[in-house]
Coordinates of C-alpha atoms in Angstrom, one line a residue:
X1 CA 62.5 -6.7 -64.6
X2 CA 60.6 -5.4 -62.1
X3 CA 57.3 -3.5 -62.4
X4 CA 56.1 -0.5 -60.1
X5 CA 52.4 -0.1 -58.9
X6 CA 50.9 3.0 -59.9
X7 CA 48.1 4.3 -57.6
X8 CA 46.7 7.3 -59.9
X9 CA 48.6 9.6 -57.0
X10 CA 52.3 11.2 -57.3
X11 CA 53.9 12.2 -53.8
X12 CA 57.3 12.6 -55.5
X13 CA 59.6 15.1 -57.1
X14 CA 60.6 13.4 -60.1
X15 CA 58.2 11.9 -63.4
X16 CA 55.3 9.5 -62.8
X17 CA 56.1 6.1 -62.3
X18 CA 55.0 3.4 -65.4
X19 CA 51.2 2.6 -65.3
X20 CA 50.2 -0.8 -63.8
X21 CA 50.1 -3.7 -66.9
X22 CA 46.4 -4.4 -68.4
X23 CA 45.9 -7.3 -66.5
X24 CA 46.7 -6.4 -63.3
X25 CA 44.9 -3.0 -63.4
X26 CA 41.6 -5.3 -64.3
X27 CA 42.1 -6.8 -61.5
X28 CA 42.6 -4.3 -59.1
X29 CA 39.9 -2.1 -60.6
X30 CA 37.3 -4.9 -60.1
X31 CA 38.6 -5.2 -56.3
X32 CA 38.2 -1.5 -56.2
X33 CA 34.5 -1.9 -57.4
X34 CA 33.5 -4.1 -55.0
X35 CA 34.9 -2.5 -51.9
X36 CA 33.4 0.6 -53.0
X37 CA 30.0 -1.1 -53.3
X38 CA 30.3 -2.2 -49.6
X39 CA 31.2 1.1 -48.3
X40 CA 28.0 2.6 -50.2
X41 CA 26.0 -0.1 -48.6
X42 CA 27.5 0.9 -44.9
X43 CA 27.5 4.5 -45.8
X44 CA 23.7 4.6 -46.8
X45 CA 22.5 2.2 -44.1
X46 CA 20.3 4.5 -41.6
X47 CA 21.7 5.9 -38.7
X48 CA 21.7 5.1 -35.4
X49 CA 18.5 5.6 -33.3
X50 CA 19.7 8.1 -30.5
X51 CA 16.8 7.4 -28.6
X52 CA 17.5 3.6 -28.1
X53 CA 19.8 2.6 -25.8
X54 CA 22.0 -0.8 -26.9
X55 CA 22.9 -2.4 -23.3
X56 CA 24.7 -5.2 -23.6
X57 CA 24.1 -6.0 -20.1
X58 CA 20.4 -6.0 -20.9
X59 CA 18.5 -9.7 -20.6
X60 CA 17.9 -10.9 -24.0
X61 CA 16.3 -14.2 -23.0
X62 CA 12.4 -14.1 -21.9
X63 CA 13.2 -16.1 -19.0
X64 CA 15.6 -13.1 -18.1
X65 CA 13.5 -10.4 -18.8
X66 CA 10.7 -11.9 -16.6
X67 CA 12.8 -12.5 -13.8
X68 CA 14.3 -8.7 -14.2
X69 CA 10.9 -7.6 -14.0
X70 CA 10.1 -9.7 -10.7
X71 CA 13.0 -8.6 -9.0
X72 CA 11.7 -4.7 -9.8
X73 CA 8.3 -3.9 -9.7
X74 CA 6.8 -7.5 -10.7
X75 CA 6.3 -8.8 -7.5
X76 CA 4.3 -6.2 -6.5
X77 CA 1.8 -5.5 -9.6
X78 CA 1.4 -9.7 -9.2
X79 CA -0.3 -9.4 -6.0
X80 CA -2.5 -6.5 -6.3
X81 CA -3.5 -7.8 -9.7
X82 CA -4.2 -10.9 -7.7
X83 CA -5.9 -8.8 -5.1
X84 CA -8.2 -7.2 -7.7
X85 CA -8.8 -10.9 -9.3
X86 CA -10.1 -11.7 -5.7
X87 CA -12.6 -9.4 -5.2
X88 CA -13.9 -9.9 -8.7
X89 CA -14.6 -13.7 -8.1
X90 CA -16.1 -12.6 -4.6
X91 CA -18.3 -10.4 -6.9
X92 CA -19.3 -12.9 -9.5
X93 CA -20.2 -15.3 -6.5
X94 CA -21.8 -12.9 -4.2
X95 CA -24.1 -12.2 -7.1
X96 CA -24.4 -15.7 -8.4
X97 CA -25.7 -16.4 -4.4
X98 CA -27.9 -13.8 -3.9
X99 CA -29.7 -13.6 -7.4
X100 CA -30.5 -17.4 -7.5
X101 CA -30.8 -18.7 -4.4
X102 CA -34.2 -19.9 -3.8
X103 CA -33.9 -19.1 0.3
X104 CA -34.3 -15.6 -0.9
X105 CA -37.1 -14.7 -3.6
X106 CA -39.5 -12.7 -0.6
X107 CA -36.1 -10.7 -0.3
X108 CA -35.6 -10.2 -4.3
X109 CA -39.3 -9.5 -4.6
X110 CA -39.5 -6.9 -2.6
X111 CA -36.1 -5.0 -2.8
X112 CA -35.2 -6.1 -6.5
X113 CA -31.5 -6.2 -8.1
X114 CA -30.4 -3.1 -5.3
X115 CA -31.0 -6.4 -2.7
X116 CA -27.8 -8.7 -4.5
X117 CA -25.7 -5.4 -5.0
X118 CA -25.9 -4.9 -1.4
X119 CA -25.0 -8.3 0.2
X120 CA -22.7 -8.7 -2.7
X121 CA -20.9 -5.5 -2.0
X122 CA -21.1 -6.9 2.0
X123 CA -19.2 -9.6 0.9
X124 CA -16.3 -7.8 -0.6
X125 CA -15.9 -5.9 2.6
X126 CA -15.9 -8.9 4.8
X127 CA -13.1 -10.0 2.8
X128 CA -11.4 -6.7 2.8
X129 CA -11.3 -6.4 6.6
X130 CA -9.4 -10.1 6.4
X131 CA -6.7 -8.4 5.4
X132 CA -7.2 -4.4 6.9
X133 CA -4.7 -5.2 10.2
X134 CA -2.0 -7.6 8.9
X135 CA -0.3 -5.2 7.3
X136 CA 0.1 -2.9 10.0
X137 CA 1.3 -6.1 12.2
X138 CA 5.0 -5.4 11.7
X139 CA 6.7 -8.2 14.2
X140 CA 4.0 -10.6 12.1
X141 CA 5.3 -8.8 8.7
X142 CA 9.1 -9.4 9.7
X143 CA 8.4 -12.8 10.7
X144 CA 7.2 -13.8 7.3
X145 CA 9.8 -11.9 5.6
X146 CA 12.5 -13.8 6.6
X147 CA 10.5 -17.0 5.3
X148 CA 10.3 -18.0 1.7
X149 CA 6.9 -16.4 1.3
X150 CA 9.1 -13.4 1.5
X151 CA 10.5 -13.9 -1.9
X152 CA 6.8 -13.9 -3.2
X153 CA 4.8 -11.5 -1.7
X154 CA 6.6 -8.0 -1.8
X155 CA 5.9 -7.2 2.2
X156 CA 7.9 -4.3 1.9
X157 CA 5.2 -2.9 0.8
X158 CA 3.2 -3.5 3.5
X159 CA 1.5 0.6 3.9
X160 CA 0.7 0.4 0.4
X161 CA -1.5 -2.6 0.5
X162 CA -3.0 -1.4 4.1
X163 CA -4.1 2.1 2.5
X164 CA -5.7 -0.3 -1.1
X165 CA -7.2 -1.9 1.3
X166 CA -8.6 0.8 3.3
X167 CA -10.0 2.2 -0.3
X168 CA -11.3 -0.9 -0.9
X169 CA -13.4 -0.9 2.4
X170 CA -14.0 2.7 1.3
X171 CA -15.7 2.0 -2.6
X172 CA -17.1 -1.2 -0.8
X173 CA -19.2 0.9 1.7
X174 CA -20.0 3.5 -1.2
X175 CA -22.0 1.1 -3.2
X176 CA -23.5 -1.1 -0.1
X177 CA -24.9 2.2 1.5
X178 CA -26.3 3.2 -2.4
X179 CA -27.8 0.1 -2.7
X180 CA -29.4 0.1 0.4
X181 CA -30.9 3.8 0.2
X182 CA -32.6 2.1 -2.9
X183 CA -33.8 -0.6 -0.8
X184 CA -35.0 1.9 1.7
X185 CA -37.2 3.6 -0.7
X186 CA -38.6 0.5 -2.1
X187 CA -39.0 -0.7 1.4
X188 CA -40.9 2.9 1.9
X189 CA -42.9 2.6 -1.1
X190 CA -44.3 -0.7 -0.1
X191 CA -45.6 0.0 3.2
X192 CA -48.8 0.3 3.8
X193 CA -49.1 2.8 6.5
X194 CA -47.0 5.3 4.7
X195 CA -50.1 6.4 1.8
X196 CA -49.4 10.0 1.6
X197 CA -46.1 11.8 -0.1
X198 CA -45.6 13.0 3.6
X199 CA -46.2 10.2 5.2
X200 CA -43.4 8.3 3.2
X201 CA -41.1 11.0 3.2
X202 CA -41.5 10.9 6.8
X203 CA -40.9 7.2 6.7
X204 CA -38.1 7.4 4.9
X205 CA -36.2 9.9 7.0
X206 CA -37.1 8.6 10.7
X207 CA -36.1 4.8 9.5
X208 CA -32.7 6.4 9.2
X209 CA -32.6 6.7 12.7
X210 CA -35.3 4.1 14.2
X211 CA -34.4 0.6 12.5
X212 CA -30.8 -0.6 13.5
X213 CA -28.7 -1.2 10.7
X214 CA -29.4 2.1 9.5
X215 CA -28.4 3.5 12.7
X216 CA -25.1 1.5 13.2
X217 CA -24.5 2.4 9.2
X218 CA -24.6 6.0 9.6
X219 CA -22.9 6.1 12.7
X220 CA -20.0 3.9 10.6
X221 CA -19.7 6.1 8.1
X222 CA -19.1 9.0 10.4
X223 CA -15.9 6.8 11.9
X224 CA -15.1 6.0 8.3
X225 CA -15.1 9.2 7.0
X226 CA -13.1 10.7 9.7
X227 CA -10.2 8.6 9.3
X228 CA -10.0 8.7 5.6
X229 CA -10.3 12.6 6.0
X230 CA -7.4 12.5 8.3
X231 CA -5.2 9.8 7.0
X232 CA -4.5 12.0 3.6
X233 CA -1.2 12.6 2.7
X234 CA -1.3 16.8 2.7
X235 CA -3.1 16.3 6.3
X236 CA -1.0 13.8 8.3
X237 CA 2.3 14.9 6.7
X238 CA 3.9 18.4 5.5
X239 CA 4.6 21.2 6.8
X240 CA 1.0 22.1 7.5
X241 CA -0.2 17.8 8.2
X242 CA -0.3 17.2 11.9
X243 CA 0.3 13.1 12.4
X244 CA -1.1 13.6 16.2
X245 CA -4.3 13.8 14.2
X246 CA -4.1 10.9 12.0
X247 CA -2.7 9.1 14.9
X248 CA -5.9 9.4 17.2
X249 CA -8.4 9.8 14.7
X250 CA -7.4 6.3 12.7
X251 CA -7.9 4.6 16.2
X252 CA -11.8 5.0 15.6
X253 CA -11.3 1.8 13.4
X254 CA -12.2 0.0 16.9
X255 CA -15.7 1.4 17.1
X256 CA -16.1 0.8 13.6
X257 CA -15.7 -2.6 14.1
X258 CA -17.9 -2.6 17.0
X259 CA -21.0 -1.8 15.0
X260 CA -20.0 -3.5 12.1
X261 CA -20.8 -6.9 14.0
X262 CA -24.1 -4.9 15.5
X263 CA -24.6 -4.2 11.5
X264 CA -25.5 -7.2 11.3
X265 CA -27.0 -8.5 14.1
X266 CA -30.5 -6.8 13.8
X267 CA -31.8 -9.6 11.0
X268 CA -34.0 -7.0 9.2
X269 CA -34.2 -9.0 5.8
X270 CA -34.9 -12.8 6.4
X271 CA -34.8 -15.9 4.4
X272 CA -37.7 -17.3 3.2
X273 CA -37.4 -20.8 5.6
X274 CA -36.2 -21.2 9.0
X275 CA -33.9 -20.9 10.6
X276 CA -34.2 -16.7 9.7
X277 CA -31.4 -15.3 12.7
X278 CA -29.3 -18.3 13.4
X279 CA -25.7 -18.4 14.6
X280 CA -24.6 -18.9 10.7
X281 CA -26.2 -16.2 9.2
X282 CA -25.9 -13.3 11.4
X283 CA -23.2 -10.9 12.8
X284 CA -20.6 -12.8 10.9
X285 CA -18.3 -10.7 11.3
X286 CA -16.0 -11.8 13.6
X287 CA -15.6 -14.8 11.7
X288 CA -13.0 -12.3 9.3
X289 CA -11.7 -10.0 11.8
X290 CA -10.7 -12.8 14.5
X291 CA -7.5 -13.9 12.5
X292 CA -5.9 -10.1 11.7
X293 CA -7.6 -9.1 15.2
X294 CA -6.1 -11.7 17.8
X295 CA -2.5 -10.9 15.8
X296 CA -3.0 -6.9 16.2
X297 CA -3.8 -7.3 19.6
X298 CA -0.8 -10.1 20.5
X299 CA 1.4 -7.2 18.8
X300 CA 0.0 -4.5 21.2
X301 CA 0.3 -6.4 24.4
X302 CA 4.0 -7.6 22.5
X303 CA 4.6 -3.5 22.3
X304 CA 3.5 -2.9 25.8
X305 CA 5.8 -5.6 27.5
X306 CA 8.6 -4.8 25.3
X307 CA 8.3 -0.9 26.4
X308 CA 8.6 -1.7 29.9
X309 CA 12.0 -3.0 29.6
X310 CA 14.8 -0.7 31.0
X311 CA 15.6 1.8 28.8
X312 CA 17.2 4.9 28.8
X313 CA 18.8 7.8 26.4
X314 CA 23.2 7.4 27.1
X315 CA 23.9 10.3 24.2
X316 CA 22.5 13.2 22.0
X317 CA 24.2 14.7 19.1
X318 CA 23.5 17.5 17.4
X319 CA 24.0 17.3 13.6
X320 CA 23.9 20.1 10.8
X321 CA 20.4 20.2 9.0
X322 CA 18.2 19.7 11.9
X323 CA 19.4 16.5 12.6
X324 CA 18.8 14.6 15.9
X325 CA 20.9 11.8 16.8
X326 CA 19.5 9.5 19.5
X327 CA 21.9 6.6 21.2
X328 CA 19.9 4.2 23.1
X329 CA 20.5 1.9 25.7
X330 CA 18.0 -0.7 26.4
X331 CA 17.7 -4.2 27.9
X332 CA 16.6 -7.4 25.9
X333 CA 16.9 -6.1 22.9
X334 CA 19.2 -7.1 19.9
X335 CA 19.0 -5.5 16.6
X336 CA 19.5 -7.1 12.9
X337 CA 20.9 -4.5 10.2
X338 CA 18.3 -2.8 8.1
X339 CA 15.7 -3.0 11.6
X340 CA 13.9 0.1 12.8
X341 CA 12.2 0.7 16.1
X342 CA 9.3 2.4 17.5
X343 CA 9.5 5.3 19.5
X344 CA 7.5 6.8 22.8
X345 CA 7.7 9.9 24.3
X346 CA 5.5 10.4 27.1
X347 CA 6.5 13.6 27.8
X348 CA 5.0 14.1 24.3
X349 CA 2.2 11.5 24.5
X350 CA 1.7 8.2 26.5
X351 CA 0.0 6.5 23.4
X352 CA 1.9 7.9 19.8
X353 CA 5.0 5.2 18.6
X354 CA 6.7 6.2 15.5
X355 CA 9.0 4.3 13.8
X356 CA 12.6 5.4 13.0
X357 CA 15.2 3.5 11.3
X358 CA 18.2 2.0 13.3
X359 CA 21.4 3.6 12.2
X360 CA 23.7 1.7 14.5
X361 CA 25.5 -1.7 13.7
X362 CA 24.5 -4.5 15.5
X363 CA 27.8 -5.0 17.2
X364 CA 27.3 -1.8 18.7
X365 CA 25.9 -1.8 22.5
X366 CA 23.7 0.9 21.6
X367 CA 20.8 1.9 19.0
X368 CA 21.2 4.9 17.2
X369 CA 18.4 6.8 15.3
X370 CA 18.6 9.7 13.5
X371 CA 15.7 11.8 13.3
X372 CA 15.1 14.9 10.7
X373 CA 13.2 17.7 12.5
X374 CA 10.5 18.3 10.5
X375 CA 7.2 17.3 12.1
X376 CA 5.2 18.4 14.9
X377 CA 5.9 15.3 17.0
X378 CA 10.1 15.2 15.6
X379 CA 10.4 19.0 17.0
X380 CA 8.4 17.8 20.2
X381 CA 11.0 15.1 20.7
X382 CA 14.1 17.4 19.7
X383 CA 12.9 19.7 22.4
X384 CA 12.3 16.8 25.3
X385 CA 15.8 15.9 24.5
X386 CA 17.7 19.1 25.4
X387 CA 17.1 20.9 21.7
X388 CA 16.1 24.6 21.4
X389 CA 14.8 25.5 18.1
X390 CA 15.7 29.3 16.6
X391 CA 14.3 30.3 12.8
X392 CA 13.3 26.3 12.2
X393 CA 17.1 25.4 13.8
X394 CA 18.1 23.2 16.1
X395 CA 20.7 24.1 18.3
X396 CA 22.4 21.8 21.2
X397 CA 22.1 23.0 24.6
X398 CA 23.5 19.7 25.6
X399 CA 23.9 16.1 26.3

């Protein structure tokens, strides 16, 4: 005889169905405990965290993880921690030099600690203005792109490391000029024909423009400070920047470097022994600029032979949201994907190239930019190319 299972629940019309015999209700009733012990445990467990996002694409290994990282932003924090790690050894040896070597105690005597800050800091920028031009060397940046240093130093980033750089050269300068005032006073306090508080306070002001290096340091800093004035963000770009500006002004980098070597030249701080102005120790400054120097001026002369090959506009196309397209004809030239070229105007100015990406493919026999108007030299351009502008529009008058 058959027996039914009874569930505790009655879905039909007729009487309950017989109960479940004693043993097998124990042993259904101990299954029952146990599942309902699990489901407490599942049901109590917290819930989850909203805020954390469960990836399973996400690397799990560290090996993974690192690599991820690389391929982001790695690269790039690498080198300017590595950048940063250089100029503190330069410091920690530029200090080590200067404080204990024994070719210099006259020098420490009389100018004390402000004397090792100084060349110290002088050090730093000699090493900053190694590496001041490369970056803007863009044929010399696209060389080494395409070679495997390209998968280690992140020269995409090549403006970035020019303008840490240029702050470098900038905080540099800051605490080599500070240094030196001190030294200036001590140098004032110690001489014997300046007696009087007048007298030394009249020292100190005429030395400022009577000894040399003071006089080629002051006139730096006026160069210095004009270009980092101009070369801010709100003032070269924007609706109210003006690049023409930043373009001219930045170019007084060349007389900077001028008197930087006639900085020091003058040998106004000898050694104790001979020989106190040789070849080695003076107007070394060349010695760091050659390298980024002869490549910035092989890129100029490379820009100037380049721009006198044929070249010609063959279209212009108007596109909605003061868009400029340019197709360009030119001899000797063959583009890669992902290139971008430099453009000159001289109907706008004989000397300003700006860069603009290529939009054409490279089977095309053409290159294609196309330019946003919304700069001062952009509109220029938009204008020498047939564009009239009406309430910040462009509008085609034709190609």
């Amino acid at each position: 005889m058959s027996t039914k299972r009874f569930s505790g629940l009655d879905f039909s019309d007729g009487a309950r169905g017989a109960p479940l015999p004693d043993a097998l209700d124990g042993v259904y009733d101990q299954r029952n405990k146990t599942e309902r012990r699990r489901l407490q445990g599942i049901q109590l467990a917290a819930p989850p965290n909203p805020r954390i996002r469960h990836d399973p694409l996400r690397p799990k290994k560290l090996t993974e993880r690192v690599s991820v990282w690389l391929i982001n932003d790695g690269k790039q924090r690498v080198f300017f921690a590595t950048f940063l790690l250089l100029h503190l050894l330069v410091v920690i040896f530029g200090i080590l030099n200067y404080g204990l070597n024994d070719n210099l105690t006259n020098a420490r005597a009389t100018y004390g600690v402000t004397y090792t800050i100084a060349r110290a800091a002088a050090m730093i920028l000699h090493i900053d203005v190694i590496f001041i031009l490369l970056p803007v060397c863009r044929n010399f940046i696209s060389i080494l792109r395409r070679t495997p240093l390209g998968d280690i130093i992140p020269f995409d980033k090549n403006i970035a490391f020019h303008i840490a750089t240029g702050w470098a050269i900038v905080i540099g300068s800051v605490v080599h000029t500070l240094a030196h005032i001190v030294n200036l006073y001590r140098l004032t306090i110690a001489n014997p024909d300046a007696r009087t508080a007048g007298q030394r306070v009249a020292f100190f002001i005429s030395a400022n423009f009577t000894i040399g290096p003071l006089i080629t340091g002051w006139l730096m800093w006026i160069c210095l400070g004009v270009m980092v004035w101009f070369a801010a963000k709100k003032r070269r770009t924007g609706p109210t920047g003006n690049f023409e500006r930043f373009w001219y002004t930045h170019h007084l980098f060349i007389p900077f470097f001028i008197l930087w070597q006639l900085h020091g030249m003058f040998c106004m701080i000898k050694p104790d022994r001979p020989p106190f102005c040789g070849f080695n120790t003076i107007g070394v400054f060349w010695r760091y600029w050659i390298v980024g120097g002869v490549i910035w001026i092989t890129e100029r002369i490379l820009r100037e032979v380049r721009s006198r090959h044929f070249t010609y506009i063959s279209k212009v196309i108007q596109h909605p949201s003061d868009v400029v397209e340019l197709q360009i004809k030119k001899d000797k030239t063959k583009a890669r994907a992902g290139q971008y070229i430099f453009l000159n105007c001289p109907e706008i100015s004989y000397f300003q190239w700006h860069p603009f990406t290529l939009t054409s493919a490279p089977e095309e026999d053409y290159l294609s930019v196309h330019i946003r108007v919304v700069g001062d030299f952009t509109r220029a351009l938009a204008r020498s190319v047939g564009c009239e502008f009406d309430d910040n529009h462009c509008e085609t008058r034709g190609t």
